[in-house]
Amino acid sequence: MAAISVRGLSDEVAARLKVQAARHGRSMEAEVRAILTQSLADSEDDQPNLGQVIRERFAKLGGVELDIPARRDTPRAADLPE
């Protein structure tokens, strides 16, 4: 498991972190862990997937409506080897 040190943290930020941790019933270290975990989870959700990127890129061109032809073939039984 990784360990990090945060240098240069102002006394005000440390005090606010301590209060927030107490409100959540956690230690300051556990609060920092929760904040970092939530922050990184939120940033992953913000990443668009490939389908969204393609849709946004071509949205200005308008949609394409395709006619789906009716099926004319009658269903047939599958011929599976035994």
Short mmCIF file of N, CA and C in Angstrom, two decimals:
data_model
loop_
_atom_site.label_atom_id
_atom_site.label_comp_id
_atom_site.label_asym_id
_atom_site.label_seq_id
_atom_site.Cartn_x
_atom_site.Cartn_y
_atom_site.Cartn_z
N MET A 1 0.85 -1.16 0.00
CA MET A 1 0.00 0.00 0.00
C MET A 1 0.90 1.23 0.00
N ALA A 2 0.53 2.24 -0.74
CA ALA A 2 1.34 3.44 -0.87
C ALA A 2 1.12 4.38 0.31
N ALA A 3 2.15 5.17 0.59
CA ALA A 3 2.06 6.20 1.62
C ALA A 3 2.57 7.50 1.01
N ILE A 4 1.89 8.60 1.31
CA ILE A 4 2.33 9.90 0.81
C ILE A 4 2.38 10.89 1.95
N SER A 5 3.20 11.92 1.77
CA SER A 5 3.27 13.04 2.71
C SER A 5 2.87 14.29 1.95
N VAL A 6 2.11 15.15 2.60
CA VAL A 6 1.70 16.40 1.97
C VAL A 6 2.42 17.53 2.70
N ARG A 7 3.34 18.17 2.01
CA ARG A 7 4.08 19.28 2.60
C ARG A 7 3.44 20.59 2.19
N GLY A 8 3.61 21.59 3.02
CA GLY A 8 3.15 22.93 2.68
C GLY A 8 1.65 23.13 2.82
N LEU A 9 1.00 22.26 3.55
CA LEU A 9 -0.44 22.39 3.78
C LEU A 9 -0.65 23.49 4.82
N SER A 10 -1.45 24.46 4.48
CA SER A 10 -1.65 25.59 5.40
C SER A 10 -2.37 25.13 6.67
N ASP A 11 -2.15 25.88 7.74
CA ASP A 11 -2.81 25.55 9.01
C ASP A 11 -4.33 25.62 8.86
N GLU A 12 -4.81 26.57 8.05
CA GLU A 12 -6.25 26.72 7.84
C GLU A 12 -6.84 25.48 7.17
N VAL A 13 -6.16 24.98 6.13
CA VAL A 13 -6.65 23.79 5.43
C VAL A 13 -6.60 22.59 6.36
N ALA A 14 -5.53 22.46 7.13
CA ALA A 14 -5.41 21.34 8.06
C ALA A 14 -6.53 21.40 9.11
N ALA A 15 -6.84 22.60 9.59
CA ALA A 15 -7.90 22.74 10.59
C ALA A 15 -9.26 22.39 9.99
N ARG A 16 -9.51 22.84 8.77
CA ARG A 16 -10.78 22.52 8.11
C ARG A 16 -10.90 21.02 7.85
N LEU A 17 -9.78 20.40 7.48
CA LEU A 17 -9.76 18.96 7.25
C LEU A 17 -10.07 18.21 8.54
N LYS A 18 -9.49 18.70 9.63
CA LYS A 18 -9.73 18.06 10.93
C LYS A 18 -11.21 18.14 11.32
N VAL A 19 -11.83 19.30 11.09
CA VAL A 19 -13.25 19.47 11.40
C VAL A 19 -14.10 18.57 10.52
N GLN A 20 -13.79 18.53 9.23
CA GLN A 20 -14.56 17.69 8.29
C GLN A 20 -14.42 16.22 8.66
N ALA A 21 -13.22 15.80 9.03
CA ALA A 21 -12.99 14.41 9.43
C ALA A 21 -13.82 14.08 10.67
N ALA A 22 -13.84 14.99 11.62
CA ALA A 22 -14.61 14.76 12.85
C ALA A 22 -16.11 14.66 12.52
N ARG A 23 -16.57 15.50 11.60
CA ARG A 23 -17.99 15.45 11.20
C ARG A 23 -18.35 14.09 10.61
N HIS A 24 -17.40 13.50 9.90
CA HIS A 24 -17.64 12.20 9.27
C HIS A 24 -17.23 11.03 10.16
N GLY A 25 -16.75 11.33 11.36
CA GLY A 25 -16.37 10.27 12.30
C GLY A 25 -15.14 9.51 11.87
N ARG A 26 -14.19 10.21 11.23
CA ARG A 26 -12.98 9.56 10.75
C ARG A 26 -11.75 10.31 11.24
N SER A 27 -10.61 9.66 11.13
CA SER A 27 -9.35 10.35 11.39
C SER A 27 -9.04 11.25 10.20
N MET A 28 -8.09 12.17 10.38
CA MET A 28 -7.71 13.04 9.26
C MET A 28 -7.17 12.21 8.10
N GLU A 29 -6.40 11.19 8.43
CA GLU A 29 -5.83 10.34 7.38
C GLU A 29 -6.93 9.62 6.60
N ALA A 30 -7.92 9.09 7.32
CA ALA A 30 -9.03 8.40 6.66
C ALA A 30 -9.84 9.39 5.82
N GLU A 31 -9.98 10.63 6.30
CA GLU A 31 -10.72 11.64 5.55
C GLU A 31 -9.99 11.98 4.25
N VAL A 32 -8.68 12.14 4.32
CA VAL A 32 -7.89 12.42 3.11
C VAL A 32 -8.02 11.27 2.13
N ARG A 33 -7.96 10.03 2.63
CA ARG A 33 -8.12 8.86 1.77
C ARG A 33 -9.48 8.89 1.07
N ALA A 34 -10.53 9.20 1.83
CA ALA A 34 -11.88 9.24 1.26
C ALA A 34 -11.99 10.35 0.21
N ILE A 35 -11.41 11.51 0.50
CA ILE A 35 -11.46 12.64 -0.45
C ILE A 35 -10.74 12.27 -1.74
N LEU A 36 -9.56 11.71 -1.64
CA LEU A 36 -8.80 11.33 -2.84
C LEU A 36 -9.52 10.25 -3.63
N THR A 37 -10.03 9.25 -2.94
CA THR A 37 -10.74 8.16 -3.62
C THR A 37 -11.96 8.68 -4.36
N GLN A 38 -12.75 9.53 -3.70
CA GLN A 38 -13.95 10.08 -4.33
C GLN A 38 -13.59 10.99 -5.50
N SER A 39 -12.55 11.78 -5.32
CA SER A 39 -12.14 12.70 -6.38
C SER A 39 -11.72 11.95 -7.63
N LEU A 40 -10.98 10.89 -7.47
CA LEU A 40 -10.53 10.11 -8.63
C LEU A 40 -11.68 9.32 -9.25
N ALA A 41 -12.60 8.85 -8.43
CA ALA A 41 -13.77 8.13 -8.97
C ALA A 41 -14.62 9.09 -9.79
N ASP A 42 -14.79 10.32 -9.31
CA ASP A 42 -15.57 11.32 -10.05
C ASP A 42 -14.91 11.67 -11.37
N SER A 43 -13.57 11.75 -11.39
CA SER A 43 -12.90 12.14 -12.63
C SER A 43 -13.01 11.04 -13.69
N GLU A 44 -13.11 9.78 -13.27
CA GLU A 44 -13.29 8.69 -14.23
C GLU A 44 -14.66 8.76 -14.88
N ASP A 45 -15.66 9.18 -14.12
CA ASP A 45 -17.01 9.28 -14.65
C ASP A 45 -17.14 10.40 -15.67
N ASP A 46 -16.26 11.39 -15.59
CA ASP A 46 -16.31 12.53 -16.51
C ASP A 46 -15.75 12.20 -17.88
N GLN A 47 -15.03 11.10 -17.99
CA GLN A 47 -14.41 10.74 -19.26
C GLN A 47 -15.46 10.20 -20.22
N PRO A 48 -15.64 10.85 -21.37
CA PRO A 48 -16.63 10.33 -22.32
C PRO A 48 -16.13 9.04 -22.96
N ASN A 49 -17.04 8.16 -23.28
CA ASN A 49 -16.62 6.94 -23.95
C ASN A 49 -16.57 7.19 -25.46
N LEU A 50 -16.06 6.27 -26.20
CA LEU A 50 -15.86 6.44 -27.64
C LEU A 50 -17.17 6.75 -28.36
N GLY A 51 -18.24 6.07 -27.99
CA GLY A 51 -19.53 6.31 -28.63
C GLY A 51 -20.00 7.74 -28.43
N GLN A 52 -19.82 8.27 -27.22
CA GLN A 52 -20.21 9.66 -26.95
C GLN A 52 -19.39 10.64 -27.77
N VAL A 53 -18.10 10.38 -27.86
CA VAL A 53 -17.21 11.27 -28.62
C VAL A 53 -17.62 11.30 -30.09
N ILE A 54 -17.87 10.14 -30.67
CA ILE A 54 -18.28 10.07 -32.08
C ILE A 54 -19.62 10.76 -32.28
N ARG A 55 -20.55 10.51 -31.40
CA ARG A 55 -21.88 11.12 -31.52
C ARG A 55 -21.79 12.65 -31.46
N GLU A 56 -21.02 13.18 -30.52
CA GLU A 56 -20.87 14.62 -30.39
C GLU A 56 -20.18 15.22 -31.61
N ARG A 57 -19.20 14.52 -32.14
CA ARG A 57 -18.46 15.04 -33.29
C ARG A 57 -19.36 15.17 -34.52
N PHE A 58 -20.25 14.21 -34.73
CA PHE A 58 -21.08 14.20 -35.93
C PHE A 58 -22.50 14.74 -35.69
N ALA A 59 -22.79 15.23 -34.50
CA ALA A 59 -24.14 15.72 -34.17
C ALA A 59 -24.55 16.89 -35.06
N LYS A 60 -23.60 17.74 -35.42
CA LYS A 60 -23.92 18.91 -36.25
C LYS A 60 -24.38 18.52 -37.65
N LEU A 61 -24.00 17.35 -38.10
CA LEU A 61 -24.38 16.90 -39.44
C LEU A 61 -25.82 16.40 -39.50
N GLY A 62 -26.40 16.18 -38.36
CA GLY A 62 -27.77 15.67 -38.32
C GLY A 62 -27.77 14.15 -38.26
N GLY A 63 -28.89 13.63 -37.90
CA GLY A 63 -29.01 12.18 -37.78
C GLY A 63 -29.26 11.52 -39.12
N VAL A 64 -29.14 10.24 -39.12
CA VAL A 64 -29.40 9.44 -40.31
C VAL A 64 -30.51 8.46 -39.96
N GLU A 65 -31.58 8.54 -40.70
CA GLU A 65 -32.69 7.61 -40.50
C GLU A 65 -32.59 6.52 -41.56
N LEU A 66 -32.46 5.33 -41.13
CA LEU A 66 -32.35 4.20 -42.05
C LEU A 66 -33.65 3.41 -42.04
N ASP A 67 -34.10 3.04 -43.22
CA ASP A 67 -35.27 2.18 -43.33
C ASP A 67 -34.83 0.74 -43.09
N ILE A 68 -35.46 0.11 -42.15
CA ILE A 68 -35.14 -1.28 -41.88
C ILE A 68 -36.09 -2.13 -42.70
N PRO A 69 -35.55 -2.91 -43.63
CA PRO A 69 -36.43 -3.70 -44.49
C PRO A 69 -37.13 -4.80 -43.70
N ALA A 70 -38.31 -5.14 -44.14
CA ALA A 70 -39.07 -6.21 -43.50
C ALA A 70 -38.40 -7.54 -43.79
N ARG A 71 -38.46 -8.43 -42.84
CA ARG A 71 -37.89 -9.76 -43.05
C ARG A 71 -38.83 -10.59 -43.90
N ARG A 72 -38.28 -11.24 -44.89
CA ARG A 72 -39.11 -12.06 -45.77
C ARG A 72 -38.84 -13.54 -45.58
N ASP A 73 -37.70 -13.85 -45.04
CA ASP A 73 -37.35 -15.25 -44.83
C ASP A 73 -38.13 -15.80 -43.64
N THR A 74 -38.61 -17.03 -43.81
CA THR A 74 -39.28 -17.67 -42.68
C THR A 74 -38.21 -18.31 -41.81
N PRO A 75 -38.43 -18.31 -40.53
CA PRO A 75 -37.44 -18.91 -39.64
C PRO A 75 -37.28 -20.39 -39.95
N ARG A 76 -36.06 -20.89 -39.81
CA ARG A 76 -35.82 -22.31 -40.04
C ARG A 76 -35.11 -22.88 -38.82
N ALA A 77 -35.26 -24.15 -38.64
CA ALA A 77 -34.65 -24.83 -37.50
C ALA A 77 -33.14 -24.88 -37.70
N ALA A 78 -32.43 -24.77 -36.61
CA ALA A 78 -30.98 -24.86 -36.67
C ALA A 78 -30.57 -26.31 -36.85
N ASP A 79 -29.57 -26.54 -37.69
CA ASP A 79 -29.06 -27.88 -37.94
C ASP A 79 -27.78 -28.03 -37.12
N LEU A 80 -27.89 -28.58 -35.91
CA LEU A 80 -26.75 -28.70 -35.01
C LEU A 80 -26.26 -30.14 -34.97
N PRO A 81 -24.95 -30.34 -35.00
CA PRO A 81 -24.41 -31.70 -34.89
C PRO A 81 -24.65 -32.24 -33.48
N GLU A 82 -24.85 -33.56 -33.41
CA GLU A 82 -25.11 -34.17 -32.10
C GLU A 82 -23.86 -34.64 -31.45
#
